[in-house]
PDB file of N, CA and C in Angstrom:
ATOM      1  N   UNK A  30       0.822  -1.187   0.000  1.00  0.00           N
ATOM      2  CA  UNK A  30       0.000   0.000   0.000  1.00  0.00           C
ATOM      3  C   UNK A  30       0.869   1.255   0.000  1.00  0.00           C
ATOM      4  N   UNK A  31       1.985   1.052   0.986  1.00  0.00           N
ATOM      5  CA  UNK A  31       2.973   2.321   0.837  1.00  0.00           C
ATOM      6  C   UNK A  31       3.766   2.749  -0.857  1.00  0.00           C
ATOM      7  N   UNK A  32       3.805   1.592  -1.827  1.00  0.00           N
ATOM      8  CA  UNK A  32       4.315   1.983  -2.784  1.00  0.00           C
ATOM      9  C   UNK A  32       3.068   2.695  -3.816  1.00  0.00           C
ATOM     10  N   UNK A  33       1.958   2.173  -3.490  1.00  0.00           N
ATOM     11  CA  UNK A  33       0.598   3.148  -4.245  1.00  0.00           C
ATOM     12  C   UNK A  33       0.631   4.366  -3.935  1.00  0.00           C
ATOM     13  N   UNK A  34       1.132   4.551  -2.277  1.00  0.00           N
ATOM     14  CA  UNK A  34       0.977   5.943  -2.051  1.00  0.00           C
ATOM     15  C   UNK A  34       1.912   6.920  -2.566  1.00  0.00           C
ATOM     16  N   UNK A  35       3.761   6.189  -2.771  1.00  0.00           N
ATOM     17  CA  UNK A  35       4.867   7.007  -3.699  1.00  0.00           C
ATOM     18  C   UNK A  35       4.450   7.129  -5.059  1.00  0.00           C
ATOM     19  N   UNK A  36       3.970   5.885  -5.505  1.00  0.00           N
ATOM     20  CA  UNK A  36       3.685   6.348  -7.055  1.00  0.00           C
ATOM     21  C   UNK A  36       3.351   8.047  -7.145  1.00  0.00           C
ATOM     22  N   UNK A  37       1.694   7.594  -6.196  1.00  0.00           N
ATOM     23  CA  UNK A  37       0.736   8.984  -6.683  1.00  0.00           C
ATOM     24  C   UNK A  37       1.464  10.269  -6.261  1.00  0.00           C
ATOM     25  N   UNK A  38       2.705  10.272  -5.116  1.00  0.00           N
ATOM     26  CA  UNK A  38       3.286  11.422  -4.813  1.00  0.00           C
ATOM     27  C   UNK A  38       4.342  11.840  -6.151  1.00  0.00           C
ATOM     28  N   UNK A  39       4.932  11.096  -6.570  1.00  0.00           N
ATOM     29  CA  UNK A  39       5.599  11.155  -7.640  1.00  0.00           C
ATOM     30  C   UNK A  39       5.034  11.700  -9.252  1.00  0.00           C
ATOM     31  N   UNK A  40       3.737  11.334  -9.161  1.00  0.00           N
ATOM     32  CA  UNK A  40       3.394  11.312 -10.534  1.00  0.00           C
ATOM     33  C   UNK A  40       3.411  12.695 -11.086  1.00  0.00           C
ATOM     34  N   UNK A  41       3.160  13.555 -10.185  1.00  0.00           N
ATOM     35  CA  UNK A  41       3.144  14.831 -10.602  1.00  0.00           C
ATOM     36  C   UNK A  41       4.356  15.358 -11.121  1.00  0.00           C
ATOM     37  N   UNK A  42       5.380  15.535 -10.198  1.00  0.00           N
ATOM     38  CA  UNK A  42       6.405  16.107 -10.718  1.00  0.00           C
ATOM     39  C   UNK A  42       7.314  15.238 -11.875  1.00  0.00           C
ATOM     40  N   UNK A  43       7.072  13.795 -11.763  1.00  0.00           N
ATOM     41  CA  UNK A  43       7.809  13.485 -13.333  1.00  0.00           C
ATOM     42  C   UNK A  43       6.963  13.956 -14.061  1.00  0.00           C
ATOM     43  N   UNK A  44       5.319  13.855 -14.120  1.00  0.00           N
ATOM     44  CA  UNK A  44       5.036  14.284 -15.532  1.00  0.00           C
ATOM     45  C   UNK A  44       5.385  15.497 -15.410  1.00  0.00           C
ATOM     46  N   UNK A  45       5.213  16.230 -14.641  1.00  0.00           N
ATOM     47  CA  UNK A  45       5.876  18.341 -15.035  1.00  0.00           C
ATOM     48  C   UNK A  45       7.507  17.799 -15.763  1.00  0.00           C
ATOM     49  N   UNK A  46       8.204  17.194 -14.868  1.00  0.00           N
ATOM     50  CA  UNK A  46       9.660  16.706 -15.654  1.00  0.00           C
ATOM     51  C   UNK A  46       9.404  16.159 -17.190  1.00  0.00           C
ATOM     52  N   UNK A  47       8.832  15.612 -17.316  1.00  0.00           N
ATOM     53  CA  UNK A  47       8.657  15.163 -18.744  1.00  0.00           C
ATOM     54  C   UNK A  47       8.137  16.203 -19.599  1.00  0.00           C
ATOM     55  N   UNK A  48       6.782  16.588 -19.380  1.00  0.00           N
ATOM     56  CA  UNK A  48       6.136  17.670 -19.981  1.00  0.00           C
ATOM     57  C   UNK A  48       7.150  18.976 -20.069  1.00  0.00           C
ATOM     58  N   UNK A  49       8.302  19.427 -19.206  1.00  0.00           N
ATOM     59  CA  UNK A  49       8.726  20.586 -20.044  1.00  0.00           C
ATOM     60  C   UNK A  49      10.550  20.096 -20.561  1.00  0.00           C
ATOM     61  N   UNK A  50      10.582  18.584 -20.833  1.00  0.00           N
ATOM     62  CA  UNK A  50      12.098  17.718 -21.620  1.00  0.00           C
ATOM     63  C   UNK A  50      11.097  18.095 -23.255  1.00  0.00           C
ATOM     64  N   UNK A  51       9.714  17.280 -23.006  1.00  0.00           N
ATOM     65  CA  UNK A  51       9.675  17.378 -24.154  1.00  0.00           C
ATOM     66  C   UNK A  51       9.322  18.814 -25.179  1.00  0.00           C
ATOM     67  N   UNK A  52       8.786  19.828 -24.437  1.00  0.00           N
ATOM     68  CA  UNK A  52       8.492  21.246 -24.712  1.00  0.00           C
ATOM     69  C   UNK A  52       9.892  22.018 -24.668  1.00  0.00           C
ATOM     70  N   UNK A  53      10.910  21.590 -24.418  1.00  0.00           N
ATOM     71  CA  UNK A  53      12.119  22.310 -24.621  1.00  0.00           C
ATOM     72  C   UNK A  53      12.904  21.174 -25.581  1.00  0.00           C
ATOM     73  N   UNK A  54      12.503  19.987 -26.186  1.00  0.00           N
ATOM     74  CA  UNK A  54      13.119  19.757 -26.705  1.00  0.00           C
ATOM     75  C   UNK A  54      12.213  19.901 -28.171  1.00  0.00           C
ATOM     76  N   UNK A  55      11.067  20.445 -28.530  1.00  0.00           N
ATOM     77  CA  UNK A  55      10.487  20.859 -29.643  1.00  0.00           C
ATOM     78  C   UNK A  55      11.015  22.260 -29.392  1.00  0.00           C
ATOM     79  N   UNK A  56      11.367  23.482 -29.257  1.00  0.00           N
ATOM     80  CA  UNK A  56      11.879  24.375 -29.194  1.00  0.00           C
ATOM     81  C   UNK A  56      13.070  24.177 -30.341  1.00  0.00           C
ATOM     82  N   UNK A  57      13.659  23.430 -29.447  1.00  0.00           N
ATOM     83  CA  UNK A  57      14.735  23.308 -30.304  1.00  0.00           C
ATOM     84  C   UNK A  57      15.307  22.222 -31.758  1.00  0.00           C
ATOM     85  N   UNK A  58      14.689  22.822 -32.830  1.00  0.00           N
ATOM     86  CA  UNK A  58      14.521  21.635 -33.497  1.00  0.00           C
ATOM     87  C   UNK A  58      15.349  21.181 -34.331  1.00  0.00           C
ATOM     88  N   UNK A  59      16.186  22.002 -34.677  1.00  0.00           N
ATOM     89  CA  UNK A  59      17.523  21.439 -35.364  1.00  0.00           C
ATOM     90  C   UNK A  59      17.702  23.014 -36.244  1.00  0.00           C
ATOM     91  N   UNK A  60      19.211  23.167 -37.281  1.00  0.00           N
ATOM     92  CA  UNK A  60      19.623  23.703 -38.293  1.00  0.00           C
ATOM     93  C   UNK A  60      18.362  24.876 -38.950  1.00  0.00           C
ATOM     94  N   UNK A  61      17.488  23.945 -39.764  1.00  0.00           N
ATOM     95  CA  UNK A  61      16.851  24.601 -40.664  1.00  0.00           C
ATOM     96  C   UNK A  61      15.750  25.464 -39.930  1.00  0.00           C
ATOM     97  N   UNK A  62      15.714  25.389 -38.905  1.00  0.00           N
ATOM     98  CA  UNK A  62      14.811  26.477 -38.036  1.00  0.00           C
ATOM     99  C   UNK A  62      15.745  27.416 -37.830  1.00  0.00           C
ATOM    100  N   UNK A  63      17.150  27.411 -37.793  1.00  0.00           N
ATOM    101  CA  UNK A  63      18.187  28.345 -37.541  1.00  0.00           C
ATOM    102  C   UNK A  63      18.295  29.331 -38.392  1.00  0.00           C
ATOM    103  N   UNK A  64      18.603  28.420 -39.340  1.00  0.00           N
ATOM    104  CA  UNK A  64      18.483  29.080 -40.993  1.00  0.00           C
ATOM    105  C   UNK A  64      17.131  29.709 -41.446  1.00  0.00           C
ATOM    106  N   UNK A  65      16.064  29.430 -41.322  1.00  0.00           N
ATOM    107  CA  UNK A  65      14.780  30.430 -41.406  1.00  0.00           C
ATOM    108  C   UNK A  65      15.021  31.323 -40.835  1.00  0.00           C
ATOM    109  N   UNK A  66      15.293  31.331 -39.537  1.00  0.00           N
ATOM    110  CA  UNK A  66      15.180  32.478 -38.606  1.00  0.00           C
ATOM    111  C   UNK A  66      16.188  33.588 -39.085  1.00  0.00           C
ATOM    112  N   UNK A  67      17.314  33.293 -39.494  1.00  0.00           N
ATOM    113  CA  UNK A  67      18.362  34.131 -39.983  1.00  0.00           C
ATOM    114  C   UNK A  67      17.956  34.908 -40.931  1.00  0.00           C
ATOM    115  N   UNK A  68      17.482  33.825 -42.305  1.00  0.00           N
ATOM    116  CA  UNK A  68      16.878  34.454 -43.351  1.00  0.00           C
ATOM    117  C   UNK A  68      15.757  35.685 -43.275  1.00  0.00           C
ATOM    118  N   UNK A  69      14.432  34.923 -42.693  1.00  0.00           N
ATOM    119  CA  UNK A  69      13.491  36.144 -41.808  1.00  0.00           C
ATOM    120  C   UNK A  69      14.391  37.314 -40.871  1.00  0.00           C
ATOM    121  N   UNK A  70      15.247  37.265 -39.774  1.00  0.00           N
ATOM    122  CA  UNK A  70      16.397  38.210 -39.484  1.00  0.00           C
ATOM    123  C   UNK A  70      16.472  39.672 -40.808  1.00  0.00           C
ATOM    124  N   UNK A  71      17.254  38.949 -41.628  1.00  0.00           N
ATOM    125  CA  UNK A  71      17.588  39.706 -42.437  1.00  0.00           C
ATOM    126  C   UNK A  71      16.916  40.124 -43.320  1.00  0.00           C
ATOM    127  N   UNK A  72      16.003  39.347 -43.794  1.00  0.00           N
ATOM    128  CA  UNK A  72      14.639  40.405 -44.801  1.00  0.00           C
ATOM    129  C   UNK A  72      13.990  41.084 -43.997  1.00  0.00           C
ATOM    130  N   UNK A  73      13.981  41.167 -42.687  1.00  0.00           N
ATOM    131  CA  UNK A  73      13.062  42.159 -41.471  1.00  0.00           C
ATOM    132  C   UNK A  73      14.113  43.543 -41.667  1.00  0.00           C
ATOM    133  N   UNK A  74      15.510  43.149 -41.801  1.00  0.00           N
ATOM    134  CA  UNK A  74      16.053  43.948 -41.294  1.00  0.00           C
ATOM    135  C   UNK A  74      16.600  45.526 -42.632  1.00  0.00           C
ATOM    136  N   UNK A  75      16.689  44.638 -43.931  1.00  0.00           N
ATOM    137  CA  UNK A  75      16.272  44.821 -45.408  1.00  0.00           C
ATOM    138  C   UNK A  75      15.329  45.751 -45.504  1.00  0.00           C
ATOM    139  N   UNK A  76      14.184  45.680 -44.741  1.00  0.00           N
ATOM    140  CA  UNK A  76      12.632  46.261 -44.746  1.00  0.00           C
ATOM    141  C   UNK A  76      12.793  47.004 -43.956  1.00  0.00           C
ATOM    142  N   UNK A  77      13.523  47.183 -42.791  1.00  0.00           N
ATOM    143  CA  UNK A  77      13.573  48.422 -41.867  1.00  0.00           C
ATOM    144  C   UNK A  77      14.635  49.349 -42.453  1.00  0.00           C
ATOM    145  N   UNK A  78      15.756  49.318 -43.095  1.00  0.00           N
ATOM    146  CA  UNK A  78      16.934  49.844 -44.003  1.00  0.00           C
ATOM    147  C   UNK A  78      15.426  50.280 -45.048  1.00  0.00           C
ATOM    148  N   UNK A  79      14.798  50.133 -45.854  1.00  0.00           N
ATOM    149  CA  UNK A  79      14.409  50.606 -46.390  1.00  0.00           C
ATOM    150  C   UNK A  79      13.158  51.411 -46.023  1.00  0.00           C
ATOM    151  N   UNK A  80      12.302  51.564 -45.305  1.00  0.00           N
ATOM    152  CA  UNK A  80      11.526  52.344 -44.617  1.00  0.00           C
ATOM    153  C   UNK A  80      12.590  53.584 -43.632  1.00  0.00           C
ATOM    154  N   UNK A  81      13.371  53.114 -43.617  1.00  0.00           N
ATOM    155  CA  UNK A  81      14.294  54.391 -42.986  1.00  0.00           C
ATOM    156  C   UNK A  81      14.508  55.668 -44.353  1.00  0.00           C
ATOM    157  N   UNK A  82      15.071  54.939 -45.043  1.00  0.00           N
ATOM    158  CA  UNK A  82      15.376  55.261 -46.464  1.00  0.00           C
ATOM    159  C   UNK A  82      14.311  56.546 -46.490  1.00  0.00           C
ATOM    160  N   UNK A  83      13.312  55.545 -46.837  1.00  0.00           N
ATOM    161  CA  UNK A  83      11.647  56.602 -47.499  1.00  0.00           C
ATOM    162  C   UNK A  83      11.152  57.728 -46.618  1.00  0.00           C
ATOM    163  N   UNK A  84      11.217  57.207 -45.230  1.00  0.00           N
ATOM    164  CA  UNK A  84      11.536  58.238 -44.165  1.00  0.00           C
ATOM    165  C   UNK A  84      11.945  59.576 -43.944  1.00  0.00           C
ATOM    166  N   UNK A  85      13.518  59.455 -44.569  1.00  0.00           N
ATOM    167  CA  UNK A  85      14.352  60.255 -44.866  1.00  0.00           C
ATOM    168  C   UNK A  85      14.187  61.639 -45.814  1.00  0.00           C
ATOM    169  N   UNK A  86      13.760  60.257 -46.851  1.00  0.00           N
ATOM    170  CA  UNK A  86      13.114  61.333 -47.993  1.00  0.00           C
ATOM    171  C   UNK A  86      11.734  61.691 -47.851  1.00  0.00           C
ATOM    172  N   UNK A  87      11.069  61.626 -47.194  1.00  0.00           N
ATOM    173  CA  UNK A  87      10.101  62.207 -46.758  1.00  0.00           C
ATOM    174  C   UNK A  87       9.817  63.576 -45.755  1.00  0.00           C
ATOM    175  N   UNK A  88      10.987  63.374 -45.521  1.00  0.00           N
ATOM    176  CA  UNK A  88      11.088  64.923 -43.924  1.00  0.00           C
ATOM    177  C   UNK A  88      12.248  65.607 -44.738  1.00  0.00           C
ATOM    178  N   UNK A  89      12.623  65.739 -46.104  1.00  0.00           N
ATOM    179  CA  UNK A  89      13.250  66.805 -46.423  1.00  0.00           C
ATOM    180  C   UNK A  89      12.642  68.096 -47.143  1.00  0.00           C
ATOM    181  N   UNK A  90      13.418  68.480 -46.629  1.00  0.00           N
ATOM    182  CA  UNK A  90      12.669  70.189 -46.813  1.00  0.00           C
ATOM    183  C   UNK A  90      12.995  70.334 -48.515  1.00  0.00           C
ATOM    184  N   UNK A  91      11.383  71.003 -49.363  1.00  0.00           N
ATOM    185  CA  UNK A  91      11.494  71.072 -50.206  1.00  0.00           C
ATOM    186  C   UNK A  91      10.708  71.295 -51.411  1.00  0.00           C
TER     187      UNK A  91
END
């Protein structure tokens, strides 16, 4: 009867232990999520260089 009662004390915190191995290990999913992110990075950053741009030319006196 005493080992029914460790199970149920236990069950909680392995599943929280499990539930955030496997939520941090979908996070991290390999390379080509790296590489998107970079790509997106730099066309965000492309698009802000160019709205600066138009910006620019927009507040000159003239």
């Amino acid at each position: 009867m005493n080992t029914l009662y460790l199970l149920a004390l236990l069950a909680c915190p392995v599943g929280m232990g499990l539930m955030m191995w496997f939520m941090m290990r979908g996070q991290h999913g390999g390379k080509d999520q790296t590489t998107d992110q970079k790509h997106e990075i730099g066309r965000l950053r492309s698009e802000v260089d160019y709205l600066h741009q138009q910006a620019s030319k927009d507040n000159r006196p003239g």
